[in-house]
Short mmCIF file of C-alpha atoms in Angstrom, two decimals:
data_model
loop_
_atom_site.label_atom_id
_atom_site.label_comp_id
_atom_site.label_asym_id
_atom_site.label_seq_id
_atom_site.Cartn_x
_atom_site.Cartn_y
_atom_site.Cartn_z
CA MET A 15 48.00 24.02 14.59
CA ILE A 16 49.62 22.46 17.64
CA ILE A 17 49.03 23.94 21.06
CA ASN A 18 51.17 22.82 23.97
CA ARG A 19 48.76 23.12 26.91
CA LYS A 20 51.16 21.60 29.42
CA LYS A 21 53.79 24.28 29.08
CA PRO A 22 53.72 26.93 31.84
CA ILE A 23 52.17 30.20 30.72
CA LEU A 24 55.24 32.13 31.91
CA LEU A 25 57.56 30.11 29.65
CA ILE A 26 55.17 30.55 26.72
CA LEU A 27 55.16 34.29 27.33
CA ILE A 28 58.97 34.41 27.55
CA ALA A 29 59.30 32.35 24.34
CA VAL A 30 56.86 34.50 22.37
CA LEU A 31 58.26 37.81 23.61
CA SER A 32 61.89 36.70 23.13
CA SER A 33 61.25 35.55 19.55
CA GLU A 34 59.57 38.87 18.74
CA LEU A 35 62.41 40.72 20.48
CA PHE A 36 64.86 38.92 18.20
CA TYR A 37 62.83 39.96 15.18
CA PHE A 38 63.10 43.55 16.43
CA TYR A 39 66.84 43.02 16.93
CA ILE A 40 67.59 41.44 13.55
CA SER A 41 65.44 43.98 11.70
CA MET A 42 67.41 46.79 13.31
CA LEU A 43 70.65 45.16 12.15
CA LYS A 44 69.25 44.59 8.66
CA SER A 45 68.76 48.31 8.13
CA SER A 46 71.77 49.55 10.09
CA VAL A 47 74.05 49.95 7.06
CA SER A 48 71.88 52.86 5.97
CA THR A 49 72.55 54.59 9.28
CA LEU A 50 76.27 53.87 9.03
CA SER A 51 76.53 54.80 5.35
CA VAL A 52 78.03 58.26 5.89
CA ILE A 53 80.55 56.94 8.44
CA LEU A 54 81.60 54.02 6.23
CA MET A 55 82.03 56.24 3.19
CA ARG A 56 84.01 58.86 5.14
CA ASP A 57 86.20 56.66 7.36
CA TYR A 58 86.72 53.60 5.13
CA GLN A 59 86.69 55.31 1.70
CA LEU A 60 83.74 53.23 0.52
CA THR A 61 81.65 54.41 -2.44
CA ALA A 62 77.88 54.21 -2.92
CA PRO A 63 78.31 51.10 -5.11
CA ASN A 64 80.45 49.56 -2.33
CA LEU A 65 77.59 50.10 0.12
CA SER A 66 75.29 48.46 -2.38
CA VAL A 67 77.56 45.40 -2.37
CA ILE A 68 77.50 45.24 1.45
CA VAL A 69 73.73 45.56 1.59
CA SER A 70 73.21 43.09 -1.26
CA ALA A 71 75.48 40.52 0.45
CA PHE A 72 72.94 40.45 3.26
CA TYR A 73 69.89 40.20 1.02
CA ILE A 74 71.32 37.66 -1.41
CA THR A 75 72.39 35.37 1.45
CA ALA A 76 68.97 35.68 3.07
CA LEU A 77 67.35 35.03 -0.31
CA ILE A 78 69.27 31.79 -0.79
CA LEU A 79 68.55 30.56 2.73
CA LYS A 80 64.84 31.37 3.11
CA ILE A 81 63.43 28.08 1.84
CA PRO A 82 66.19 25.88 3.36
CA ALA A 83 65.59 27.67 6.68
CA GLY A 84 61.88 26.93 6.35
CA VAL A 85 62.61 23.25 5.73
CA VAL A 86 64.89 23.10 8.78
CA VAL A 87 62.38 24.87 11.06
CA ASP A 88 59.51 22.66 9.86
CA ARG A 89 61.66 19.56 10.24
CA TYR A 90 63.27 20.18 13.64
CA GLY A 91 61.00 22.75 15.28
CA PRO A 92 61.85 26.37 16.07
CA LYS A 93 64.09 26.02 19.14
CA TYR A 94 67.50 24.88 17.93
CA PRO A 95 67.45 26.55 14.49
CA LEU A 96 66.46 29.85 16.08
CA VAL A 97 69.02 29.70 18.90
CA ILE A 98 71.83 28.83 16.47
CA ALA A 99 70.69 31.60 14.12
CA ILE A 100 70.80 34.16 16.94
CA ILE A 101 74.31 33.11 17.95
CA LEU A 102 75.46 33.46 14.32
CA THR A 103 73.83 36.89 14.17
CA ALA A 104 75.71 37.99 17.27
CA LEU A 105 78.97 36.65 15.80
CA GLY A 106 78.36 38.43 12.49
CA THR A 107 77.60 41.68 14.31
CA PHE A 108 80.85 41.46 16.24
CA LEU A 109 82.82 40.74 13.05
CA PHE A 110 81.16 43.71 11.34
CA SER A 111 82.32 45.97 14.17
CA GLN A 112 85.91 44.81 13.60
CA ALA A 113 85.88 44.98 9.79
CA SER A 114 87.94 47.45 7.79
CA SER A 115 87.59 46.21 4.20
CA LEU A 116 84.74 45.76 1.75
CA SER A 117 85.14 41.98 1.72
CA LEU A 118 84.98 41.62 5.52
CA PHE A 119 82.06 44.03 5.81
CA SER A 120 80.20 41.97 3.19
CA PHE A 121 81.14 38.63 4.76
CA SER A 122 79.99 39.66 8.24
CA ARG A 123 76.68 40.93 6.82
CA ALA A 124 76.20 37.57 5.11
CA ILE A 125 76.60 35.84 8.49
CA ILE A 126 74.00 38.17 10.02
CA ALA A 127 71.68 37.23 7.14
CA VAL A 128 71.71 33.61 8.33
CA GLY A 129 69.92 34.77 11.48
CA TYR A 130 67.55 36.95 9.50
CA SER A 131 66.56 34.07 7.21
CA CYS A 132 65.34 32.06 10.20
CA SER A 133 63.87 34.79 12.41
CA LEU A 134 60.37 35.32 11.02
CA LEU A 135 59.90 31.66 10.07
CA ALA A 136 60.67 30.39 13.57
CA THR A 137 58.60 33.12 15.21
CA VAL A 138 55.60 32.19 13.07
CA LYS A 139 55.95 28.55 14.14
CA ILE A 140 56.12 29.58 17.79
CA LEU A 141 52.97 31.73 17.47
CA ALA A 142 51.08 28.98 15.62
CA LYS A 143 52.12 26.42 18.19
CA TYR A 144 51.01 28.24 21.35
CA LEU A 145 48.29 30.70 20.31
CA PRO A 146 44.79 30.43 18.67
CA VAL A 147 44.63 30.31 14.88
CA ARG A 148 41.81 32.89 14.75
CA LEU A 149 44.35 35.44 15.98
CA TYR A 150 46.98 34.50 13.40
CA ALA A 151 46.71 37.64 11.25
CA SER A 152 46.80 39.88 14.33
CA LEU A 153 49.78 37.97 15.70
CA ILE A 154 51.65 38.20 12.40
CA GLY A 155 50.86 41.91 12.45
CA SER A 156 52.26 42.25 15.98
CA THR A 157 55.41 40.35 14.98
CA LEU A 158 55.97 42.55 11.95
CA PHE A 159 55.22 45.55 14.17
CA CYS A 160 58.14 44.53 16.39
CA GLY A 161 60.39 43.85 13.41
CA TYR A 162 59.80 47.11 11.64
CA LEU A 163 59.89 49.02 14.88
CA GLY A 164 63.42 47.62 15.12
CA ALA A 165 64.11 48.75 11.56
CA SER A 166 62.75 52.17 12.45
CA PHE A 167 65.03 52.23 15.49
CA SER A 168 67.98 51.78 13.13
CA GLY A 169 67.32 55.28 11.80
CA TYR A 170 67.40 58.37 13.98
CA PRO A 171 67.61 56.58 17.39
CA LEU A 172 70.59 54.42 16.40
CA SER A 173 72.19 57.38 14.62
CA SER A 174 71.91 59.43 17.82
CA ILE A 175 73.47 56.66 19.92
CA ILE A 176 76.33 56.29 17.44
CA ASN A 177 76.91 60.05 17.58
CA THR A 178 77.32 59.72 21.36
CA PHE A 179 79.43 56.56 21.43
CA SER A 180 81.77 54.88 18.98
CA TRP A 181 79.79 52.89 16.41
CA ILE A 182 82.20 50.01 16.95
CA GLN A 183 81.46 49.93 20.68
CA VAL A 184 77.72 50.13 20.03
CA PHE A 185 77.83 47.12 17.71
CA ILE A 186 79.83 45.11 20.26
CA TRP A 187 77.08 45.85 22.80
CA ILE A 188 74.46 44.79 20.24
CA SER A 189 76.24 41.46 19.73
CA MET A 190 76.15 40.82 23.49
CA ILE A 191 72.41 41.51 23.58
CA GLY A 192 71.98 38.84 20.91
CA ILE A 193 73.63 36.22 23.13
CA ALA A 194 71.24 37.16 25.96
CA ILE A 195 68.22 36.63 23.68
CA ALA A 196 69.59 33.23 22.61
CA VAL A 197 69.84 32.16 26.27
CA LEU A 198 66.23 33.21 26.96
CA LEU A 199 64.92 31.22 24.01
CA PHE A 200 67.05 28.18 24.79
CA PHE A 201 65.51 27.80 28.23
CA SER A 202 61.92 28.76 27.32
CA LEU A 203 61.30 26.71 24.15
CA ASP A 204 60.61 22.99 23.80
CA GLY A 205 63.35 20.89 22.26
CA SER A 206 61.55 19.71 19.12
CA ASP A 207 58.03 19.70 17.71
CA GLY A 208 58.94 19.45 14.06
CA ASN A 209 58.23 16.78 11.47
CA LYS A 210 61.23 14.79 12.72
CA THR A 211 59.00 13.49 15.54
CA ASP A 212 56.79 11.83 12.88
CA THR A 213 58.44 8.49 12.12
CA ASN A 214 56.62 8.36 8.78
CA HIS A 215 57.92 11.76 7.74
CA SER A 216 61.55 11.61 6.60
CA LEU A 217 63.80 14.55 5.81
CA LEU A 218 63.45 13.76 2.11
CA ALA A 219 59.66 13.82 2.50
CA THR A 220 59.89 17.24 4.15
CA ILE A 221 62.03 18.55 1.27
CA ALA A 222 59.69 17.00 -1.31
CA GLN A 223 56.64 18.62 0.29
CA SER A 224 58.44 21.96 0.39
CA LEU A 225 59.41 21.80 -3.30
CA ALA A 226 55.84 20.82 -4.18
CA LEU A 227 54.66 24.18 -2.81
CA LEU A 228 56.82 25.94 -5.42
CA LYS A 229 54.80 24.24 -8.16
CA GLN A 230 51.52 25.81 -7.07
CA PRO A 231 50.75 28.88 -9.23
CA GLN A 232 48.62 30.44 -6.48
CA ILE A 233 51.57 30.45 -4.08
CA ILE A 234 54.04 31.76 -6.69
CA ILE A 235 51.74 34.64 -7.69
CA LEU A 236 51.15 35.52 -4.05
CA ALA A 237 54.90 35.45 -3.34
CA VAL A 238 55.76 37.71 -6.30
CA PHE A 239 53.06 40.19 -5.34
CA THR A 240 54.29 40.23 -1.73
CA GLY A 241 57.79 41.10 -2.94
CA ILE A 242 56.54 43.87 -5.21
CA ILE A 243 54.38 45.54 -2.56
CA VAL A 244 57.23 45.69 -0.01
CA SER A 245 60.41 46.20 -2.05
CA GLY A 246 59.94 49.91 -2.72
CA ALA A 247 59.76 50.74 0.97
CA ILE A 248 62.86 48.63 1.64
CA GLY A 249 64.76 50.38 -1.16
CA ILE A 250 64.00 53.81 0.32
CA ALA A 251 64.65 52.84 3.94
CA ASP A 252 67.74 50.66 3.57
CA LEU A 253 69.83 52.71 1.14
CA TRP A 254 68.43 54.82 -1.68
CA GLY A 255 66.34 57.20 0.42
CA ARG A 256 69.20 58.13 2.73
CA LEU A 257 71.66 58.75 -0.09
CA TYR A 258 69.10 60.71 -2.12
CA LEU A 259 68.18 63.01 0.78
CA PHE A 260 71.78 63.47 1.92
CA LYS A 261 73.53 63.88 -1.43
CA ILE A 262 70.85 65.37 -3.69
CA LEU A 263 68.69 67.42 -1.33
CA GLY A 264 71.54 68.30 1.03
CA MET A 265 69.88 67.20 4.28
CA ASP A 266 72.07 66.55 7.30
CA LYS A 267 72.59 62.87 8.07
CA ASN A 268 70.23 62.77 11.09
CA SER A 269 67.37 64.36 9.14
CA ALA A 270 67.98 61.99 6.23
CA ALA A 271 67.90 59.05 8.66
CA PHE A 272 64.67 60.29 10.20
CA VAL A 273 62.84 60.73 6.90
CA SER A 274 64.10 57.72 4.95
CA THR A 275 64.58 54.99 7.54
CA THR A 276 62.78 55.91 10.75
CA MET A 277 59.55 57.20 9.20
CA VAL A 278 59.26 54.52 6.52
CA TYR A 279 59.80 51.67 8.95
CA LEU A 280 57.65 53.35 11.59
CA GLY A 281 54.90 53.36 8.98
CA VAL A 282 55.45 49.65 8.26
CA SER A 283 55.49 48.92 11.98
CA VAL A 284 52.24 50.74 12.81
CA GLY A 285 50.65 49.58 9.55
CA SER A 286 51.46 45.92 10.32
CA LEU A 287 49.58 46.11 13.59
CA ILE A 288 46.59 47.83 11.96
CA TRP A 289 46.46 45.55 8.90
CA GLY A 290 46.71 42.50 11.18
CA ILE A 291 43.68 43.62 13.19
CA ILE A 292 41.74 44.50 10.02
CA GLN A 293 42.60 41.18 8.36
CA SER A 294 41.50 39.19 11.41
CA ALA A 295 38.17 41.03 11.33
CA VAL A 296 37.26 41.27 7.64
CA GLN A 297 39.62 38.91 5.72
CA GLY A 298 40.75 41.18 2.87
CA GLY A 299 41.80 39.63 -0.44
CA ARG A 300 43.54 40.22 -3.73
CA LYS A 301 41.49 43.24 -4.85
CA THR A 302 42.46 45.06 -1.68
CA LEU A 303 46.14 44.29 -2.29
CA PHE A 304 45.95 45.50 -5.91
CA ILE A 305 44.51 48.87 -4.91
CA ILE A 306 47.10 49.30 -2.13
CA ALA A 307 49.99 48.45 -4.48
CA ASN A 308 48.97 51.11 -6.99
CA ILE A 309 48.58 53.84 -4.38
CA ASN A 310 51.95 52.89 -2.91
CA ALA A 311 53.63 53.11 -6.32
CA LEU A 312 52.34 56.65 -6.76
CA LEU A 313 53.71 57.66 -3.36
CA ILE A 314 57.14 56.21 -4.16
CA ILE A 315 57.24 58.16 -7.43
CA SER A 316 56.28 61.36 -5.59
CA PHE A 317 59.08 60.80 -3.04
CA PHE A 318 61.81 60.90 -5.70
CA PHE A 319 60.44 62.73 -8.73
CA PHE A 320 58.11 65.52 -7.58
CA GLY A 321 60.93 67.77 -6.36
CA ILE A 322 59.65 67.84 -2.77
CA GLU A 323 62.19 69.30 -0.33
CA SER A 324 60.07 69.76 2.82
CA ILE A 325 61.25 67.40 5.55
CA THR A 326 57.73 67.25 7.00
CA ILE A 327 56.06 66.33 3.71
CA LEU A 328 58.74 63.77 2.83
CA ALA A 329 58.42 62.24 6.31
CA ILE A 330 54.63 61.91 5.87
CA ILE A 331 55.06 60.34 2.43
CA GLY A 332 57.68 57.95 3.85
CA PHE A 333 55.33 56.95 6.68
CA LEU A 334 52.46 56.30 4.24
CA ILE A 335 54.70 54.23 1.95
CA GLY A 336 55.64 52.10 4.92
CA ALA A 337 52.06 51.79 6.18
CA LEU A 338 50.76 50.63 2.80
CA SER A 339 53.67 48.19 2.36
CA ALA A 340 52.64 46.64 5.67
CA SER A 341 49.60 45.19 3.91
CA LYS A 342 51.84 42.18 3.25
CA VAL A 343 50.22 40.91 6.46
CA ILE A 344 47.25 40.05 4.24
CA CYS A 345 49.57 38.01 2.00
CA TYR A 346 50.94 36.05 4.97
CA ASP A 347 47.42 35.31 6.19
CA ILE A 348 46.33 34.11 2.76
CA ALA A 349 49.45 31.90 2.61
CA ARG A 350 48.67 30.39 6.02
CA SER A 351 45.26 29.28 4.74
CA LEU A 352 46.91 27.32 1.91
CA VAL A 353 48.98 24.91 4.07
CA ASP A 354 48.90 23.10 7.40
CA TYR A 355 51.17 23.64 10.43
CA LYS A 356 53.81 21.17 9.18
CA ASN A 357 54.61 23.34 6.15
CA LEU A 358 53.97 26.77 7.67
CA ALA A 359 57.62 27.84 7.93
CA VAL A 360 58.30 26.89 4.30
CA ILE A 361 55.44 28.90 2.82
CA VAL A 362 56.36 31.91 4.96
CA GLY A 363 59.92 31.38 3.71
CA ILE A 364 58.72 31.45 0.09
CA LEU A 365 56.98 34.79 0.61
CA ALA A 366 59.92 36.18 2.58
CA MET A 367 62.29 34.97 -0.17
CA SER A 368 60.31 36.99 -2.70
CA VAL A 369 60.52 40.11 -0.52
CA THR A 370 64.26 39.61 -0.01
CA GLY A 371 64.85 38.90 -3.71
CA MET A 372 63.02 42.02 -4.84
CA ALA A 373 64.94 44.09 -2.30
CA ALA A 374 68.27 42.63 -3.45
CA ILE A 375 67.46 43.54 -7.06
CA ILE A 376 66.43 47.08 -6.19
CA LEU A 377 69.39 47.73 -3.92
CA SER A 378 71.78 46.33 -6.52
CA LEU A 379 70.57 48.80 -9.14
CA ILE A 380 72.56 51.60 -7.51
CA HIS A 381 75.72 49.58 -8.24
CA ILE A 382 74.73 49.53 -11.91
CA SER A 383 73.62 53.15 -12.10
CA GLU A 384 76.65 54.54 -10.21
CA PRO A 385 79.60 52.33 -11.21
CA THR A 386 82.24 54.98 -10.72
CA ARG A 387 80.66 57.74 -8.68
CA GLN A 388 82.52 58.56 -5.47
CA ALA A 389 80.40 59.89 -2.61
CA GLU A 390 81.04 63.49 -1.66
CA ILE A 391 81.28 63.74 2.10
#
């Protein structure tokens, strides 16, 4: 770990808070298609499979870019990759607000995914650079807390705002907020603390070290397990849950948003903070993760297949699914112990790539299962 003791505390605080604010911001955007699903299907004649394509465009792009983003952040430090990523996110958000076709909706979401691919990796590097390693799990937990709080905000709160204002105007405002965050980070972060400053560490050496991590069975198993434990919650919150509650159970769109997106991601948000504190104190391991994964699977099955129609019970189940999925904090802490600071962004990228890949597969299944079904609005 590298700690910059010469940097003013105020600038460190601004850098840390701004990076976590961006993770809140990008996580809200990641899940926003679920909130807009009814509007997009009604006003733009999109089908459920079309929405799956839009959502998958985001996840597939993020999946492809996770490891390259990790290499770039490790090589050049977090400042410039993160600032550029935020600007691209703001641009993609603006383009999404102006889109009117499936192709442009998908393209703009892919641009937003560029920012998402870099967000957590750069934030982790910032935390590891300025703050004590003994607090790493708690800090990861707080970062994920911010991110999933943003995802939770994309449910009922964002739906309420969109009901008051035009969704197009709201997304233009969101793009402007992104530019403001980029400015804060540009002036609060150091220019470079990556491997580029090491004259004996070339770009090819950085890439070679990164690829070597993919050959370690321990890392691959950990990455796959991380994806499995989180993907169910993402599937419910980002698309399937909303459509199931709205179309099958007949809930109104705000109630469906509250149960499927807000409560699930609120559970992940609160759970991330709690699991981070627990992990810092007791250092849980693989047995703990195995037990959590099995309980979570049972809850996901009960959400869809037990015929539950009570909003309250479904909201509680959604919250618990999210809270248990948040145990991925343990996975990130285990991963951190396997590498040094120079490769931290890459290993986080490997785990995040697994999460994104699993989510892309799950969210694409609706395109396979409903190839011709037109949504009934």
